[in-house]
Short mmCIF file of C-alpha atoms in Angstrom, two decimals:
data_model
loop_
_atom_site.label_atom_id
_atom_site.label_comp_id
_atom_site.label_asym_id
_atom_site.label_seq_id
_atom_site.Cartn_x
_atom_site.Cartn_y
_atom_site.Cartn_z
CA MET A 646 0.02 -0.12 0.13
CA LYS A 647 1.24 3.48 -1.09
CA SER A 648 2.03 6.02 1.67
CA LEU A 649 0.15 9.27 2.19
CA THR A 650 3.21 10.82 0.65
CA GLU A 651 3.32 8.40 -2.43
CA GLN A 652 -0.46 8.91 -2.96
CA PHE A 653 -1.00 12.52 -2.82
CA LYS A 654 2.44 13.66 -4.70
CA VAL A 655 2.22 14.84 -8.36
CA LYS A 656 5.08 13.36 -10.19
CA SER A 657 6.96 15.59 -12.62
CA ASN A 658 6.64 15.08 -16.50
CA THR A 659 3.52 12.66 -15.74
CA LYS A 660 -0.37 13.19 -16.98
CA PHE A 661 -2.02 15.00 -14.16
CA SER A 662 -6.02 15.67 -14.04
CA LEU A 663 -7.66 16.92 -10.61
CA GLY A 664 -10.31 14.77 -11.74
CA ASP A 665 -8.56 11.68 -10.27
CA TYR A 666 -8.20 13.14 -6.98
CA ASP A 667 -11.06 12.50 -4.80
CA PRO A 668 -11.76 15.52 -2.37
CA ALA A 669 -13.75 13.36 0.06
CA PHE A 670 -10.96 10.93 0.43
CA SER A 671 -9.85 9.43 3.89
CA ASP A 672 -7.87 6.62 3.05
CA GLY A 673 -10.16 4.40 5.58
CA SER A 674 -9.18 6.57 8.42
CA LYS A 675 -11.82 7.22 11.04
CA LYS A 676 -12.49 10.40 12.36
CA GLU A 677 -12.50 9.21 15.92
CA ASP A 678 -9.16 8.45 15.85
CA ALA A 679 -7.97 11.55 13.97
CA GLU A 680 -6.89 13.53 17.43
CA GLY A 681 -4.75 10.46 18.58
CA VAL A 682 -3.16 10.13 14.94
CA LEU A 683 -2.33 13.93 14.95
CA ALA A 684 -0.75 14.31 18.15
CA GLY A 685 1.74 11.27 17.41
CA LEU A 686 2.68 12.75 14.08
CA ILE A 687 3.16 16.29 15.52
CA ALA A 688 5.26 14.89 18.50
CA GLU A 689 7.49 13.17 15.70
CA THR A 690 7.62 16.48 13.64
CA SER A 691 8.69 18.47 16.75
CA LYS A 692 11.92 16.24 17.36
CA LEU A 693 12.55 16.72 13.68
CA GLN A 694 12.23 20.54 13.77
CA ALA A 695 14.55 20.62 16.54
CA GLN A 696 17.33 18.58 14.65
CA LEU A 697 16.89 20.84 11.77
CA TYR A 698 17.29 24.08 14.08
CA ALA A 699 20.38 22.59 15.31
CA ALA A 700 21.79 21.39 12.17
CA ASN A 701 21.33 25.04 10.59
CA SER A 702 21.84 23.71 7.12
CA TYR A 703 18.46 23.15 5.52
CA SER A 704 15.22 25.11 5.77
CA LEU A 705 11.74 24.17 4.99
CA LEU A 706 9.31 26.09 2.80
CA ILE A 707 5.71 24.83 3.03
CA ILE A 708 3.18 26.37 0.51
CA PHE A 709 -0.50 26.44 0.96
CA GLN A 710 -2.72 26.89 -2.02
CA ALA A 711 -6.68 26.60 -2.00
CA MET A 712 -9.80 28.00 -2.76
CA ASP A 713 -11.82 29.95 -0.45
CA ALA A 714 -12.95 28.02 2.89
CA ALA A 715 -10.91 25.17 1.94
CA GLY A 716 -9.59 25.15 5.56
CA LYS A 717 -5.68 26.61 5.05
CA ASP A 718 -5.85 28.50 8.23
CA GLY A 719 -6.93 25.90 10.24
CA ALA A 720 -4.92 23.17 8.59
CA ILE A 721 -1.74 25.47 9.57
CA ALA A 722 -2.74 26.09 12.88
CA HIS A 723 -3.14 22.31 13.80
CA THR A 724 -0.37 20.55 11.80
CA MET A 725 2.28 23.43 13.44
CA SER A 726 0.91 23.21 16.83
CA GLY A 727 3.24 21.66 19.33
CA LEU A 728 6.07 22.96 17.16
CA ASN A 729 8.75 25.34 18.70
CA PRO A 730 7.33 28.81 17.53
CA GLN A 731 11.21 30.49 17.44
CA GLY A 732 11.76 28.00 14.66
CA CYS A 733 8.64 28.86 12.55
CA GLN A 734 7.50 31.75 10.68
CA VAL A 735 4.06 32.25 8.78
CA TYR A 736 3.45 34.81 6.01
CA SER A 737 -0.20 35.39 4.52
CA PHE A 738 0.21 36.98 1.04
CA LYS A 739 -2.48 39.68 0.43
CA GLN A 740 -2.98 41.90 -2.42
CA PRO A 741 0.40 43.19 -3.83
CA SER A 742 1.30 46.65 -2.39
CA SER A 743 2.46 49.59 -4.79
CA GLU A 744 5.83 48.76 -3.92
CA ASP A 745 5.39 45.24 -4.57
CA TYR A 746 4.11 46.06 -7.79
CA ASP A 747 7.69 48.13 -8.22
CA HIS A 748 9.68 44.85 -8.43
CA ASP A 749 9.18 41.56 -10.39
CA PHE A 750 6.47 38.92 -9.05
CA LEU A 751 8.72 36.84 -7.35
CA TRP A 752 10.49 39.93 -5.38
CA ARG A 753 8.12 39.63 -2.26
CA HIS A 754 8.28 36.19 -1.66
CA TYR A 755 11.85 35.81 -2.20
CA LYS A 756 12.04 38.25 1.06
CA ALA A 757 9.72 35.93 2.79
CA LEU A 758 11.77 32.72 2.66
CA PRO A 759 12.91 31.06 5.98
CA GLU A 760 16.51 31.26 6.89
CA ARG A 761 18.53 28.08 7.53
CA GLY A 762 17.31 25.72 10.21
CA ARG A 763 13.56 27.51 10.37
CA ILE A 764 10.50 26.53 8.86
CA GLY A 765 8.39 28.65 6.84
CA ILE A 766 4.90 28.45 6.04
CA HIS A 767 3.12 30.75 3.08
CA ASN A 768 -0.34 31.01 3.03
CA ARG A 769 -0.87 31.56 -0.48
CA SER A 770 2.10 32.35 -2.42
CA HIS A 771 3.92 33.45 -5.78
CA TYR A 772 1.40 30.92 -7.38
CA GLU A 773 -1.30 33.36 -7.19
CA ASN A 774 0.37 34.80 -10.31
CA VAL A 775 -0.38 32.00 -12.39
CA LEU A 776 -3.80 31.10 -10.35
CA ILE A 777 -5.80 34.60 -9.72
CA VAL A 778 -4.00 36.48 -12.33
CA LYS A 779 -4.46 33.57 -14.82
CA VAL A 780 -8.28 34.07 -14.10
CA HIS A 781 -8.29 37.68 -13.93
CA PRO A 782 -5.61 38.55 -16.57
CA GLU A 783 -6.22 42.54 -16.13
CA LEU A 784 -4.18 42.09 -12.97
CA VAL A 785 -1.11 41.85 -15.06
CA LEU A 786 -1.64 45.22 -16.04
CA LYS A 787 -0.81 46.41 -12.78
CA GLU A 788 2.47 44.95 -12.76
CA ASN A 789 3.61 47.67 -15.63
CA ASN A 790 5.60 44.87 -17.48
CA PRO A 791 7.03 47.04 -20.36
CA ASP A 792 5.91 44.41 -23.09
CA ILE A 793 1.90 44.12 -21.86
CA LYS A 794 0.22 47.29 -22.70
CA GLN A 795 -3.16 45.41 -22.66
CA VAL A 796 -4.88 42.09 -21.88
CA LYS A 797 -4.72 40.95 -25.57
CA ASP A 798 -0.81 41.24 -25.08
CA ILE A 799 -0.99 38.36 -22.75
CA GLY A 800 -0.53 35.07 -24.55
CA LYS A 801 0.62 31.47 -24.52
CA LYS A 802 4.55 32.63 -24.32
CA PHE A 803 3.91 34.93 -21.10
CA TRP A 804 2.29 32.12 -19.25
CA GLU A 805 5.16 29.60 -20.32
CA GLN A 806 7.70 32.39 -19.00
CA ARG A 807 6.09 32.79 -15.98
CA TYR A 808 5.98 28.90 -15.02
CA GLU A 809 9.60 28.89 -16.20
CA SER A 810 10.39 31.70 -13.72
CA ILE A 811 8.56 29.97 -10.97
CA ARG A 812 10.61 26.42 -11.62
CA ASN A 813 13.88 28.42 -12.03
CA PHE A 814 13.12 30.11 -8.64
CA GLU A 815 12.29 26.68 -6.72
CA LYS A 816 15.30 25.32 -8.16
CA HIS A 817 17.62 28.19 -7.05
CA ILE A 818 16.26 27.97 -3.57
CA HIS A 819 16.09 24.28 -3.34
CA THR A 820 20.08 24.26 -4.47
CA ASN A 821 20.90 26.73 -1.69
CA GLY A 822 19.32 24.51 1.12
CA THR A 823 15.68 25.43 1.05
CA VAL A 824 13.13 22.28 0.84
CA VAL A 825 10.01 23.13 -0.82
CA ILE A 826 6.67 21.37 -0.46
CA LYS A 827 3.50 22.69 -1.97
CA PHE A 828 -0.10 21.83 -0.73
CA PHE A 829 -3.30 22.17 -2.89
CA LEU A 830 -6.18 21.97 -0.62
CA ASN A 831 -8.62 19.92 -2.76
CA LEU A 832 -12.26 21.20 -1.83
CA SER A 833 -15.31 20.26 -3.89
CA LYS A 834 -17.66 22.81 -4.87
CA GLN A 835 -20.53 21.59 -2.86
CA GLU A 836 -18.15 21.65 0.38
CA GLN A 837 -17.41 25.05 -0.43
CA LYS A 838 -21.20 25.92 -0.74
CA GLU A 839 -22.08 24.12 2.59
CA ARG A 840 -18.85 26.01 4.47
CA PHE A 841 -20.16 29.24 3.12
CA LEU A 842 -23.68 28.91 4.47
CA LYS A 843 -21.97 27.86 7.95
CA ARG A 844 -20.13 31.40 7.66
CA ILE A 845 -22.92 33.35 7.15
CA ASP A 846 -25.41 31.74 9.87
CA ASN A 847 -22.46 31.71 12.19
CA PRO A 848 -22.15 35.38 13.61
CA GLU A 849 -18.77 34.64 15.09
CA LYS A 850 -17.48 33.41 11.19
CA ASN A 851 -19.33 36.21 9.45
CA TRP A 852 -15.96 38.21 9.31
CA LYS A 853 -14.55 35.38 7.20
CA PHE A 854 -17.31 35.84 4.44
CA GLN A 855 -17.22 38.51 1.82
CA ALA A 856 -19.36 39.48 -1.23
CA SER A 857 -16.59 38.50 -3.42
CA ASP A 858 -16.40 34.98 -2.21
CA ILE A 859 -19.67 34.44 -4.16
CA SER A 860 -18.49 36.01 -7.56
CA GLU A 861 -15.23 34.09 -7.51
CA ARG A 862 -17.27 30.95 -7.23
CA GLU A 863 -18.30 31.76 -10.52
CA HIS A 864 -15.18 31.27 -11.99
CA TRP A 865 -14.96 27.71 -10.67
CA ASP A 866 -14.14 25.73 -13.60
CA GLU A 867 -11.45 28.47 -14.59
CA TYR A 868 -9.43 28.53 -11.25
CA MET A 869 -9.78 24.31 -11.62
CA SER A 870 -8.12 24.66 -14.98
CA ALA A 871 -5.43 27.30 -13.74
CA TYR A 872 -4.52 24.98 -10.67
CA GLU A 873 -4.48 21.94 -12.92
CA LYS A 874 -1.94 23.67 -15.28
CA ALA A 875 0.14 24.83 -12.76
CA ILE A 876 0.50 22.26 -10.87
CA SER A 877 1.30 20.23 -13.95
CA GLU A 878 3.96 22.48 -15.35
CA THR A 879 5.63 23.19 -11.63
CA SER A 880 5.71 19.95 -9.57
CA THR A 881 9.39 18.57 -9.90
CA ASP A 882 11.19 16.17 -8.17
CA GLU A 883 13.02 18.84 -6.02
CA SER A 884 9.94 20.81 -5.45
CA PRO A 885 6.72 18.81 -5.67
CA TRP A 886 2.98 19.49 -5.33
CA TYR A 887 0.40 17.65 -3.09
CA VAL A 888 -3.15 17.45 -3.93
CA ILE A 889 -4.52 17.06 -0.58
CA PRO A 890 -8.21 15.86 0.00
CA ALA A 891 -9.87 18.95 1.62
CA ASP A 892 -13.41 17.91 2.29
CA LYS A 893 -12.73 16.26 5.69
CA LYS A 894 -10.65 18.64 7.61
CA TRP A 895 -9.67 16.02 10.07
CA PHE A 896 -7.95 13.78 7.23
CA THR A 897 -6.71 17.10 5.72
CA ARG A 898 -4.47 17.46 8.54
CA ILE A 899 -3.20 14.11 9.31
CA ALA A 900 -2.30 13.87 5.28
CA ILE A 901 -0.25 17.55 5.52
CA SER A 902 1.26 16.23 8.89
CA THR A 903 2.69 12.82 7.33
CA ILE A 904 4.23 14.84 4.59
CA ILE A 905 5.83 17.11 6.65
CA ARG A 906 6.98 14.39 8.97
CA ASP A 907 8.29 12.40 6.15
CA THR A 908 10.05 15.19 4.10
CA LEU A 909 12.00 16.13 7.39
CA LYS A 910 12.80 12.33 7.68
CA GLY A 911 14.16 12.05 4.25
CA LEU A 912 16.74 14.94 5.06
CA LYS A 913 18.30 12.56 7.66
CA LEU A 914 19.20 14.92 10.09
CA GLU A 915 21.13 14.57 13.13
CA PHE A 916 22.35 16.87 16.08
CA PRO A 917 25.93 18.48 15.53
CA VAL A 918 28.72 16.46 17.20
CA LEU A 919 31.02 18.68 18.99
CA PRO A 920 34.97 18.55 18.01
CA LYS A 921 36.82 16.75 20.74
CA GLU A 922 38.22 20.04 22.14
CA GLU A 923 34.62 21.35 22.96
CA MET A 924 33.64 17.95 24.20
CA ASP A 925 36.56 18.27 26.82
CA LYS A 926 35.33 21.72 27.52
CA LEU A 927 31.84 20.56 28.41
CA GLN A 928 33.15 17.71 30.91
CA GLU A 929 35.56 20.47 32.59
CA ALA A 930 32.67 22.65 32.74
CA LYS A 931 30.26 19.67 34.30
CA GLN A 932 33.19 18.97 36.60
CA LEU A 933 32.95 22.50 37.91
CA LEU A 934 29.30 22.73 38.28
CA GLU A 935 29.29 19.34 40.09
CA LYS A 936 31.72 20.79 42.79
CA GLN A 937 29.59 23.94 43.09
#
């Protein structure tokens, strides 16, 4: 039986379709067992995080992308709970600022990369530039690209170059020690509808709902096409995409935590071993302390 990491990984240079992934899949797991399973995964990941921090050679960048109401915030909160906050950083990317538009589309994301030894989480990411921007190409005009004066100037070549820029960006940071894993939380349209209705009916969640959520929902098929293309073009052996079932939040969190743990395990991290001189000094310090 394939592990969850293998099941949800999109292999590079293979035919990929979102239609092959069931948003309600739960691998035979039971909801009542989820809390215990997740606690065990978090405990394992916490130990691996300590090794990552101590070794100070790799960093881990975790990217979350999804349609509205897919549960990104909850997934981040649950899967990263129990970790040392000193070794983690979370960035939630909103609309670009005027300063962002004065630079290339990767600029603000490069600035937010995690330092060595740390785990960085990007809630939305540079992929917005081939997702929402692809569904609403008029947003490209805000970038003041010298070759793009009007929407009709945005052709196939433009998008091919953008995917290539993303691949090169991720290859560069991988070569320099940043391990990248990318999660697409695969929510069904029906489940999104039900979650939107709950947000409207629950006063404590009204703030999460915006009128624009409905207008964006009308572009569902366009977004699915954009996600499918982006994932297909940019899932590489070094920086893979994982398509995670998102209709059952409890299973979503188990799947994400499993993949994060497995990724850290794959780095074969170890605590640094001190040179003999330093070890001798430790023993001297120990003897002094014991005499006090």
